[in-house]
Short mmCIF file of C-alpha atoms in Angstrom, two decimals:
data_model
loop_
_atom_site.label_atom_id
_atom_site.label_comp_id
_atom_site.label_asym_id
_atom_site.label_seq_id
_atom_site.Cartn_x
_atom_site.Cartn_y
_atom_site.Cartn_z
CA MET A 227 4.44 14.99 -8.19
CA ILE A 228 6.08 14.80 -4.60
CA SER A 229 9.61 14.26 -4.32
CA TYR A 230 11.54 12.73 -1.21
CA LEU A 231 15.09 12.41 -0.30
CA ILE A 232 15.44 8.86 1.53
CA ASN A 233 18.63 8.19 3.38
CA ASN A 234 19.52 4.57 3.14
CA PRO A 235 22.73 3.08 4.14
CA HIS A 236 24.37 3.23 0.71
CA LYS A 237 23.34 6.48 -0.62
CA LEU A 238 20.94 9.48 -0.85
CA THR A 239 17.94 8.24 -2.75
CA PRO A 240 16.01 10.77 -4.78
CA MET A 241 12.31 9.43 -5.37
CA HIS A 242 9.25 11.39 -6.80
CA ILE A 243 5.73 9.99 -5.97
CA GLU A 244 3.22 10.50 -8.98
CA THR A 245 -0.46 9.81 -9.75
CA ASP A 246 0.02 6.89 -12.38
CA ASP A 247 -1.85 4.70 -14.67
CA PRO A 248 -2.20 0.82 -13.38
CA GLY A 249 -1.91 0.06 -16.71
CA ARG A 250 1.57 1.29 -17.67
CA ALA A 251 3.63 -1.14 -18.62
CA ASP A 252 5.86 -1.71 -15.74
CA VAL A 253 3.46 -1.08 -13.11
CA TYR A 254 1.24 -3.48 -14.83
CA ALA A 255 4.04 -6.21 -14.45
CA LEU A 256 4.56 -5.00 -10.83
CA LEU A 257 0.71 -5.87 -10.30
CA ASP A 258 1.09 -8.94 -12.36
CA GLU A 259 4.01 -9.98 -9.63
CA HIS A 260 1.97 -8.94 -6.63
CA LEU A 261 -1.12 -10.74 -7.68
CA ARG A 262 0.86 -14.36 -8.60
CA ASN A 263 2.68 -13.92 -5.12
CA MET A 264 -0.80 -13.21 -3.53
CA HIS A 265 -2.01 -16.40 -5.07
CA ALA A 266 1.07 -18.33 -3.70
CA LEU A 267 0.61 -17.44 -0.27
CA SER A 268 -3.10 -17.36 0.22
CA PRO A 269 -6.12 -19.26 -1.18
CA PRO A 270 -8.13 -17.62 -4.10
CA GLU A 271 -10.84 -16.64 -1.49
CA SER A 272 -8.19 -15.15 0.76
CA VAL A 273 -6.81 -13.06 -2.00
CA HIS A 274 -8.25 -9.51 -1.76
CA ALA A 275 -5.56 -7.80 -4.11
CA LEU A 276 -7.04 -5.73 -6.92
CA ASP A 277 -6.21 -6.23 -10.66
CA VAL A 278 -5.76 -3.04 -13.12
CA SER A 279 -9.28 -2.86 -13.79
CA GLY A 280 -10.03 -2.81 -9.70
CA LEU A 281 -7.27 -0.18 -9.29
CA LYS A 282 -9.11 2.14 -12.20
CA HIS A 283 -12.31 2.39 -10.19
CA PRO A 284 -13.37 6.20 -9.36
CA ASP A 285 -12.83 5.58 -5.66
CA ILE A 286 -9.10 4.53 -6.05
CA THR A 287 -6.48 6.92 -6.61
CA PHE A 288 -3.21 4.84 -7.53
CA TRP A 289 0.22 6.24 -7.14
CA SER A 290 4.05 4.91 -8.24
CA VAL A 291 7.21 5.84 -6.84
CA ARG A 292 9.88 5.94 -8.98
CA ASP A 293 13.70 6.95 -9.15
CA ASP A 294 13.72 8.92 -12.24
CA ASP A 295 11.96 6.24 -14.52
CA VAL A 296 12.85 3.48 -12.31
CA LEU A 297 9.83 1.97 -10.81
CA LEU A 298 10.25 1.45 -6.93
CA GLY A 299 6.74 0.65 -5.74
CA CYS A 300 3.42 1.63 -5.85
CA GLY A 301 0.18 1.90 -3.67
CA ALA A 302 -3.40 3.15 -3.61
CA LEU A 303 -5.99 4.67 -1.36
CA LYS A 304 -9.53 3.57 -1.70
CA GLU A 305 -12.67 5.50 0.06
CA ILE A 306 -14.44 2.64 1.56
CA ALA A 307 -17.02 5.30 3.38
CA PRO A 308 -16.98 8.87 4.35
CA GLY A 309 -13.99 9.48 6.50
CA HIS A 310 -12.78 5.92 6.19
CA GLY A 311 -9.95 4.88 3.46
CA GLU A 312 -8.25 1.60 2.84
CA ILE A 313 -4.50 1.15 1.51
CA LYS A 314 -4.53 -0.95 -1.43
CA SER A 315 -1.84 -2.68 -3.51
CA MET A 316 1.12 -1.33 -1.45
CA ARG A 317 3.81 -3.40 -3.28
CA THR A 318 7.73 -2.97 -3.91
CA PRO A 319 9.47 -5.00 -6.59
CA SER A 320 11.57 -8.00 -5.25
CA ALA A 321 14.78 -6.52 -6.66
CA MET A 322 14.17 -3.04 -5.59
CA ARG A 323 13.45 -3.42 -1.72
CA ARG A 324 15.10 -1.97 1.25
CA ARG A 325 15.28 1.32 -0.48
CA GLY A 326 12.64 3.20 1.60
CA ALA A 327 9.87 3.32 -1.28
CA GLY A 328 7.43 1.43 0.81
CA ARG A 329 7.77 3.88 3.56
CA ALA A 330 7.73 6.98 1.37
CA MET A 331 4.85 5.50 -0.27
CA LEU A 332 2.99 4.65 3.36
CA GLN A 333 3.72 8.26 4.45
CA HIS A 334 2.47 9.59 1.16
CA ILE A 335 -0.81 7.82 1.81
CA LEU A 336 -1.06 8.75 5.25
CA ALA A 337 -0.75 12.60 4.03
CA GLU A 338 -3.35 12.46 1.27
CA ALA A 339 -5.84 10.36 3.65
CA ARG A 340 -5.16 13.09 6.23
CA ARG A 341 -5.53 15.73 3.55
CA ARG A 342 -8.98 14.21 2.65
CA GLY A 343 -10.00 14.39 6.36
CA TYR A 344 -10.40 10.61 7.12
CA ALA A 345 -10.58 9.81 10.61
CA ARG A 346 -9.53 6.21 9.76
CA LEU A 347 -7.39 4.47 7.28
CA SER A 348 -7.58 0.50 7.38
CA LEU A 349 -6.06 -2.03 5.35
CA GLU A 350 -6.06 -5.92 5.00
CA THR A 351 -2.83 -8.17 4.44
CA GLY A 352 -1.91 -11.71 4.73
CA THR A 353 -0.70 -13.90 7.80
CA ALA A 354 2.29 -16.04 5.96
CA ASP A 355 5.85 -15.27 7.14
CA ALA A 356 6.36 -13.27 4.02
CA PHE A 357 3.97 -10.57 5.19
CA HIS A 358 5.80 -9.74 8.66
CA ALA A 359 8.13 -7.02 7.31
CA ALA A 360 4.74 -5.33 5.91
CA HIS A 361 3.25 -5.84 9.40
CA GLN A 362 6.05 -4.25 10.95
CA LEU A 363 6.12 -1.23 8.74
CA TYR A 364 2.24 -0.73 9.48
CA LYS A 365 3.06 -0.83 12.90
CA SER A 366 5.85 1.44 13.00
CA VAL A 367 3.29 4.24 12.33
CA GLY A 368 0.71 3.22 14.51
CA PHE A 369 -1.56 0.66 12.82
CA GLU A 370 -2.85 -1.37 15.18
CA GLU A 371 -4.56 -5.05 14.38
CA CYS A 372 -8.43 -4.65 14.12
CA GLY A 373 -11.38 -6.95 13.23
CA PRO A 374 -12.68 -6.96 9.51
CA PHE A 375 -13.96 -3.49 8.17
CA GLY A 376 -16.11 -2.57 5.30
CA ASP A 377 -17.04 -5.88 3.20
CA TYR A 378 -14.20 -8.07 4.73
CA ARG A 379 -15.56 -10.99 6.51
CA PRO A 380 -13.40 -12.95 9.09
CA ASP A 381 -10.54 -15.05 7.51
CA PRO A 382 -7.45 -16.99 8.92
CA PHE A 383 -5.44 -15.94 5.89
CA SER A 384 -6.22 -11.89 6.52
CA VAL A 385 -4.51 -9.57 9.27
CA PHE A 386 -6.83 -6.00 9.37
CA MET A 387 -5.16 -3.04 10.77
CA THR A 388 -6.28 0.17 11.08
CA LEU A 389 -5.15 3.85 11.98
CA ASP A 390 -7.13 6.54 13.95
CA LEU A 391 -6.16 9.75 12.05
CA ARG A 392 -7.64 11.87 14.45
CA LYS A 393 -4.71 11.19 16.98
CA PRO A 394 -1.74 13.19 16.91
CA GLU A 395 1.06 11.72 14.52
CA ALA A 396 3.63 9.44 16.33
#
């Protein structure tokens, strides 16, 4: 378990990130919210979010971020090729946003990708306005838009982003 102390305008928020089971009741509910939201924003063939069974694949490490027992978010890291990871299932419950949990999870995934020796970290997200905050978060740590990677194909409902982990941290 890794602990973070996030400074937000209201208070210092203690958070801890730990490897978790995506089937855990509160996590399952968050992932269900995530999938329903993705299907509301994109056509079915353009939804690449994983369900619980997909997140239990051996190539995926899944984490939750919590304040005590309160779930603040989740995220996963998938190895898609030697030296290349993909961020999956970054999500914060609607009622828990703007507390720094998404940024803490992203920093955790970046640190783990570097620890594993990945040269590159990529992600796929949507194009709808609802994804704007996510795009800004990823860009704030150096992600840049790119073409499809891995098994993805060009899709007008997808934004592909990548980060060269061999570059010095910003």
